[in-house]
Every structure is written in structure tokens, then in C-alpha cells.
PDB file of C-alpha atoms in Angstrom:
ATOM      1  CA  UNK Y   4      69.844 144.938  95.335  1.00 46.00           C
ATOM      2  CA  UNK Y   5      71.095 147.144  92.671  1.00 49.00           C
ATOM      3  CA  UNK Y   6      73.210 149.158  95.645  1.00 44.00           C
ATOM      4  CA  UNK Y   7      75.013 146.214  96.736  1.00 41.00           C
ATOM      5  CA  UNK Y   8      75.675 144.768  93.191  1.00 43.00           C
ATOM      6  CA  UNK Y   9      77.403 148.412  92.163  1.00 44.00           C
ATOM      7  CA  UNK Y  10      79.353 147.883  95.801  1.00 42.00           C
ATOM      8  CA  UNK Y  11      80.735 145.057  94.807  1.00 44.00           C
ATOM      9  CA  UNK Y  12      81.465 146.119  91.352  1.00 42.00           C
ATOM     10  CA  UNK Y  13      83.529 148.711  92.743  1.00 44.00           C
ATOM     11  CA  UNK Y  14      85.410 147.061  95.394  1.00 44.00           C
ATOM     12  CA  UNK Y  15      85.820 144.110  93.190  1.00 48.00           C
ATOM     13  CA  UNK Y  16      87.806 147.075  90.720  1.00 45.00           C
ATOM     14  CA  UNK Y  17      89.473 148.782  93.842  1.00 46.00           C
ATOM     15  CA  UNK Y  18      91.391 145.240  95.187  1.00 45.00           C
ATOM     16  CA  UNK Y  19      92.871 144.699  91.638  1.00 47.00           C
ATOM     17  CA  UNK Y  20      95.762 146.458  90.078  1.00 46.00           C
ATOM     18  CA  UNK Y  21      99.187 146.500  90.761  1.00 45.00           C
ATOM     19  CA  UNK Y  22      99.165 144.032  93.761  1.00 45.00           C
ATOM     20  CA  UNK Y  23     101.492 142.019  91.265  1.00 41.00           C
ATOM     21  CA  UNK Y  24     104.348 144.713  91.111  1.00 39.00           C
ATOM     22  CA  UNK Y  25     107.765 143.775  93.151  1.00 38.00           C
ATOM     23  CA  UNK Y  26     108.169 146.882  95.707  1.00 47.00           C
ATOM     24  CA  UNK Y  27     111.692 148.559  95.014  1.00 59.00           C
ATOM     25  CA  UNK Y  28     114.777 146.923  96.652  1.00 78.00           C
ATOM     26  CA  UNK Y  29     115.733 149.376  99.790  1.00 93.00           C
ATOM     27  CA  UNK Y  30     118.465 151.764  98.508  1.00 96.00           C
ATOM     28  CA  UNK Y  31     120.646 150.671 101.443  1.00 97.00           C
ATOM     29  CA  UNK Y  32     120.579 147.147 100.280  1.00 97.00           C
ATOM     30  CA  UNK Y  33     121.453 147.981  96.959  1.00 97.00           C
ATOM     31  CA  UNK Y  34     124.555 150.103  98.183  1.00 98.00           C
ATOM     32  CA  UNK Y  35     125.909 148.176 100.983  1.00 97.00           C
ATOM     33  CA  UNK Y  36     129.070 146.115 100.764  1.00 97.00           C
ATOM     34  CA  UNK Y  37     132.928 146.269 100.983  1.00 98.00           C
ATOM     35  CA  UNK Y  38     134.544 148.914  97.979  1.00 98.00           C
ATOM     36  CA  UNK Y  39     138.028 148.633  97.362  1.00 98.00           C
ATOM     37  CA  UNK Y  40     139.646 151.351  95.192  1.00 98.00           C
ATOM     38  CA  UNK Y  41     142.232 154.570  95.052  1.00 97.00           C
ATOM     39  CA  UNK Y  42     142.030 157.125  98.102  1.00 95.00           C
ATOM     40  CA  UNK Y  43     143.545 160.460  97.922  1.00 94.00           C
ATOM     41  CA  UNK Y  44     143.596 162.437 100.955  1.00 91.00           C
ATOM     42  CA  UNK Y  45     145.006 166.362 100.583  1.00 92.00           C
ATOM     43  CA  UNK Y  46     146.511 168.252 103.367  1.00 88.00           C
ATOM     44  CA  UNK Y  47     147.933 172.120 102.874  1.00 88.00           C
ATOM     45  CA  UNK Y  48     147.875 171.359  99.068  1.00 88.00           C
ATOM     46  CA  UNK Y  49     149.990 167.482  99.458  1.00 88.00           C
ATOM     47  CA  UNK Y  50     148.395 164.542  98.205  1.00 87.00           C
ATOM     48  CA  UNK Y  51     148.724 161.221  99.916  1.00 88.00           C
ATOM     49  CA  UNK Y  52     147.198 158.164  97.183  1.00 90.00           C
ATOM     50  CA  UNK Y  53     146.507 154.536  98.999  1.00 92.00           C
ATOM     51  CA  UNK Y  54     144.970 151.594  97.970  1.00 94.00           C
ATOM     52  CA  UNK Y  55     142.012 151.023 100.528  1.00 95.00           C
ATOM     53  CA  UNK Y  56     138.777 149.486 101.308  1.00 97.00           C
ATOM     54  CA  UNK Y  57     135.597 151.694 102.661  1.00 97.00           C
ATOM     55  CA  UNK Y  58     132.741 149.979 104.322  1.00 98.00           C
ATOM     56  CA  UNK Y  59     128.621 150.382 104.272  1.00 98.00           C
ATOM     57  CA  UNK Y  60     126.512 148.821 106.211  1.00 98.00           C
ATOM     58  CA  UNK Y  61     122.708 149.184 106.093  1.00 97.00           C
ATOM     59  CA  UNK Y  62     121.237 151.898 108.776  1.00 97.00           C
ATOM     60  CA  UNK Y  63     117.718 151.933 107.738  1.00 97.00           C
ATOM     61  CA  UNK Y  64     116.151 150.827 104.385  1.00 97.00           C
ATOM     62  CA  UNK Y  65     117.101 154.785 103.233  1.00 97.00           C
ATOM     63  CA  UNK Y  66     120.536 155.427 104.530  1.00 97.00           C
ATOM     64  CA  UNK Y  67     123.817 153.759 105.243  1.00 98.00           C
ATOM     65  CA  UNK Y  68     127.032 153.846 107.558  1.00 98.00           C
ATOM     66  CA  UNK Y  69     130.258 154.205 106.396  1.00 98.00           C
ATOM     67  CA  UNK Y  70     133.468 153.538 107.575  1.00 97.00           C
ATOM     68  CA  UNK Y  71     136.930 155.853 106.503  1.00 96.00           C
ATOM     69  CA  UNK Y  72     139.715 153.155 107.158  1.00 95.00           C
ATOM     70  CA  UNK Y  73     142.369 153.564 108.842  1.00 91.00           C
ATOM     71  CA  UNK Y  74     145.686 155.101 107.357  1.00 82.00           C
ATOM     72  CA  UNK Y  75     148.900 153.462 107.581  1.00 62.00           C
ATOM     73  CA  UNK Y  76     151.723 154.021 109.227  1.00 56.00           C
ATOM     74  CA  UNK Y  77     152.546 155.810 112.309  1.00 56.00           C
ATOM     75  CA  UNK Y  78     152.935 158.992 113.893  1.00 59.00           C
ATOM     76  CA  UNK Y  79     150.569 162.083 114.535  1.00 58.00           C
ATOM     77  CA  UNK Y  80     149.451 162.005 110.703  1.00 62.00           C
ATOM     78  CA  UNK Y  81     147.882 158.087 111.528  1.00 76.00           C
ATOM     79  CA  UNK Y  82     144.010 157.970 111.650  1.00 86.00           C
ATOM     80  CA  UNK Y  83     142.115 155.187 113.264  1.00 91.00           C
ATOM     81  CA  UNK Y  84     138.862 153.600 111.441  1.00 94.00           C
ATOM     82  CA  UNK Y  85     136.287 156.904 111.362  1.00 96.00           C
ATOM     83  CA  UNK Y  86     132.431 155.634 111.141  1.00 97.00           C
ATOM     84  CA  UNK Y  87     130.495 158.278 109.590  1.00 98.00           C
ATOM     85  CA  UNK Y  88     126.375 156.670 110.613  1.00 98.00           C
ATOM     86  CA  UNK Y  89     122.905 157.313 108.905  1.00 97.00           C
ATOM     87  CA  UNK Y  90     123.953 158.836 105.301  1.00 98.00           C
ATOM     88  CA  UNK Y  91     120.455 159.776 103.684  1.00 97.00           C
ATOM     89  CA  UNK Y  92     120.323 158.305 100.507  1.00 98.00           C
ATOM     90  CA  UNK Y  93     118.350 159.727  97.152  1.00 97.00           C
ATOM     91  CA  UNK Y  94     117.791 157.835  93.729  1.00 97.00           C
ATOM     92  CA  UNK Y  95     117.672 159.536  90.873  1.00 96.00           C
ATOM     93  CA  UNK Y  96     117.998 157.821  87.297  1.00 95.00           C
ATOM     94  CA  UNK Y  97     120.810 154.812  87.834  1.00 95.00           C
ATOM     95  CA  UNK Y  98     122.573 156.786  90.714  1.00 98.00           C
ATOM     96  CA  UNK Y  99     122.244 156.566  94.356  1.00 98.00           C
ATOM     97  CA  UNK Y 100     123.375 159.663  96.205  1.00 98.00           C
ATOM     98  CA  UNK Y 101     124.220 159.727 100.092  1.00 98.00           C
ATOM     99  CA  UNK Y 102     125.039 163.369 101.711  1.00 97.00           C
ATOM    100  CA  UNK Y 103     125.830 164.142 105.101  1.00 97.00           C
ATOM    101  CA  UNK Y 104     126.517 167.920 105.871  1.00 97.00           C
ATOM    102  CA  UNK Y 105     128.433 167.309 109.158  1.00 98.00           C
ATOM    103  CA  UNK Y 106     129.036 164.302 111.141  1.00 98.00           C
ATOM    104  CA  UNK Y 107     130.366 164.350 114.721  1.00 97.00           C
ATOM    105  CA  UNK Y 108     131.826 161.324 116.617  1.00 96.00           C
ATOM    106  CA  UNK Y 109     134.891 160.104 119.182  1.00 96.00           C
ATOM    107  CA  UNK Y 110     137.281 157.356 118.709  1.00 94.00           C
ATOM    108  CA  UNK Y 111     140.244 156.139 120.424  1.00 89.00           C
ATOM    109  CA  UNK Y 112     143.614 156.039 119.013  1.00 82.00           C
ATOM    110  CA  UNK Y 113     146.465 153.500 119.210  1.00 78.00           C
ATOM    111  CA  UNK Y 114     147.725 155.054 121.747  1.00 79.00           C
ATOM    112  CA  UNK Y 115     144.375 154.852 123.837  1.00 85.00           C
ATOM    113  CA  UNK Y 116     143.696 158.121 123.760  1.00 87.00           C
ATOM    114  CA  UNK Y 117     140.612 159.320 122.982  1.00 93.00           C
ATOM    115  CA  UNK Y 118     140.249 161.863 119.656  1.00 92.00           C
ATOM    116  CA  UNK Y 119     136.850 163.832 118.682  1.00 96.00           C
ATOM    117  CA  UNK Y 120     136.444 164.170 114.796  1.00 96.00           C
ATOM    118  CA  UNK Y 121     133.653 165.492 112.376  1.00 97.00           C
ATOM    119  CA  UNK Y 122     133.323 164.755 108.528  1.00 98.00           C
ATOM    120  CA  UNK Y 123     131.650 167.421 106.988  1.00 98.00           C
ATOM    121  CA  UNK Y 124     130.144 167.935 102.778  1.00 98.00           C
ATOM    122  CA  UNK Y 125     130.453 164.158 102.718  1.00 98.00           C
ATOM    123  CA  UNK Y 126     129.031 163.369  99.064  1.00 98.00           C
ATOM    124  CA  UNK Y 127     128.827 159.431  97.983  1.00 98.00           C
ATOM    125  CA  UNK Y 128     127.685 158.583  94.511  1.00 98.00           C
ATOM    126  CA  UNK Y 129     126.461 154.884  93.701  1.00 98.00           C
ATOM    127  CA  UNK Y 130     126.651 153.734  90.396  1.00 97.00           C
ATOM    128  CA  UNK Y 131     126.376 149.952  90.052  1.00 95.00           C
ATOM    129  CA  UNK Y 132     129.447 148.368  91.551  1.00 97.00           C
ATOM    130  CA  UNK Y 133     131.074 151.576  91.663  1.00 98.00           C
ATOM    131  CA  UNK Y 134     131.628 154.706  94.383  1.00 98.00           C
ATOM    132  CA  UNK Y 135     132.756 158.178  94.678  1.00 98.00           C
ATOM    133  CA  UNK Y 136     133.270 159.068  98.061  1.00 98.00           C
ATOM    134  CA  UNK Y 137     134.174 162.912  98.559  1.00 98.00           C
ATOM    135  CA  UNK Y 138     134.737 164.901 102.334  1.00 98.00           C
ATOM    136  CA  UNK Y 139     136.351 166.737 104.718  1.00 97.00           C
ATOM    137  CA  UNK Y 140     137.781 165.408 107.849  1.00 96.00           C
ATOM    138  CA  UNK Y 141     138.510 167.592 110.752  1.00 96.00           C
ATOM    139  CA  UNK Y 142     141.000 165.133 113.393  1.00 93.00           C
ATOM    140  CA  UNK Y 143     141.465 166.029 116.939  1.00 89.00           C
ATOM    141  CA  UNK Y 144     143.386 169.016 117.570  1.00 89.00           C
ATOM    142  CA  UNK Y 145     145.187 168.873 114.054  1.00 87.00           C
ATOM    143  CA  UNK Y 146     144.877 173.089 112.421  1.00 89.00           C
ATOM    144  CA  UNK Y 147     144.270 171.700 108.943  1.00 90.00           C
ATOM    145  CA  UNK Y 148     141.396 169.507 107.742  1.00 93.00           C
ATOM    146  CA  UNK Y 149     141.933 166.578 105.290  1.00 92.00           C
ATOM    147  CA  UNK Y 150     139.998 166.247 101.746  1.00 96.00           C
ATOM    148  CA  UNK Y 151     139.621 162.938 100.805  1.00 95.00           C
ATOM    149  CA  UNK Y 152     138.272 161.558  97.764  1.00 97.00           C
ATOM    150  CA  UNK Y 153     137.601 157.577  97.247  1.00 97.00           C
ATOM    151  CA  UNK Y 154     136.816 156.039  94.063  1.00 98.00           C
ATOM    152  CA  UNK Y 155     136.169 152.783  94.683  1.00 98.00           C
ATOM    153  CA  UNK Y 156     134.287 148.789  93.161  1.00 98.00           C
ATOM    154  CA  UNK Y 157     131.986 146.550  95.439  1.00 97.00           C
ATOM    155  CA  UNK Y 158     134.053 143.220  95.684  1.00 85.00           C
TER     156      UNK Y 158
END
């Protein structure tokens, strides 16, 4: 009788706790959203500043995709819309880090053809409404790679 009493005791201490706590919000879903801000993409030392929008959508509860929009205008310096899928995200105090160390993918053109591309030392800091989205972008058969840097607010 004793045995079962101190059984119950201890399960009974065991099944409470912190069954009240709220589990963290996924760090996708605190990250996701539309962020329109300043771009600045460098080629051979020139820098090229637009006003643009970058997309993240959820991937997993952990990591996000991205979308590089497209750049105006025409001609062979025009880029399509680049997704760059499943950035790992960290927390660490009130930031929210995503890397990606290179990113592969294919996309067609305006012109219908079709272009390979890779983002590599992508780097995108979340701090509340705000981003910083640094990387280099590699385009088709281009010889120089782009660095682009957004800075950017969630609408």
C-alpha cells in the first residue's frame, strides 16, 4: 500500500510543471512576409541601387525560401525572379539568422531560354520588421558574379 501511494506521489509530481508554457512561435513564421527596402547589387566595382521587394515563404518550421526579384530593364544585365529554397534559420538574442553556403537552381528567361544560377555566402539577418539580406549571385554564363545587399521592412 505504501508502494503504490509513493507511485502516485511521484507521477502525480512528474505530470505537473510547465504544461502551461506557450511552445515558441516557429522561426519561419516569425520571418516570413513581403520586405520592401534599398537593393544594391555590385558588378566589377559599379553599384546599381533599386527600390525592391524580396519574398519568404515558410519551408519548414526552421527555414525559409526566398525570392531575389527580378531587375528591371532589359538586355543581358536583366535577371528573372531567383528562388533561393530551405535557408536554415538560428535565433540568438532578438535576431534570426538564415545562411545558405551555396544554392543551385534553373530558371527561364524572357526570352525562354533557360539560365542555371547559384547564390552562394547568402547571410539574412531578422530583426523585428527589418532584414539584411547579403550574397553572391553567379548568372548563366556571365564572367563576373553580382554582390547584392538588401536592407529591407516587412509591409
Amino acid at each position: 500500500m505504501t508502494m503504490l501511494a509513493a507511485v502516485a506521489v511521484v507521477v502525480g509530481f512528474s505530470s505537473c510543471g510547465s504544461d502551461d508554457d506557450e511552445p515558441d512561435t516557429a522561426l519561419a513564421s516569425q520571418v516570413i512576409g513581403s520586405y520592401t527596402g534599398e537593393e544594391v547589387m555590385t558588378v566589377m566595382g559599379d553599384d546599381s541601387n533599386s527600390t525592391t521587394t524580396y519574398e519568404f515563404t515558410k519551408s519548414s518550421d526552421i527555414s525559409v525560401d526566398m525570392t531575389i526579384p527580378p531587375t528591371a530593364g532589359g538586355g543581358p544585365m536583366a535577371l528573372p525572379a531567383l528562388p533561393v529554397k530551405n535557408i536554415t534559420l538560428i535565433k540568438s538574442g532578438n535576431n534570426i539568422t538564415g545562411k545558405v553556403s551555396l544554392y543551385s537552381g534553373t530558371v527561364t528567361n524572357s526570352a525562354g531560354d533557360e539560365k542555371s544560377y547559384t547564390v552562394s555566402d547568402l547571410v539574412a539577418i531578422f530583426n523585428g520588421k527589418a532584414v539584411v539580406v547579403t550574397y553572391v549571385l553567379k548568372y548563366g554564363n556571365m564572367p563576373f558574379p553580382f554582390v547584392g545587399k538588401f536592407t529591407g521592412t516587412r509591409k
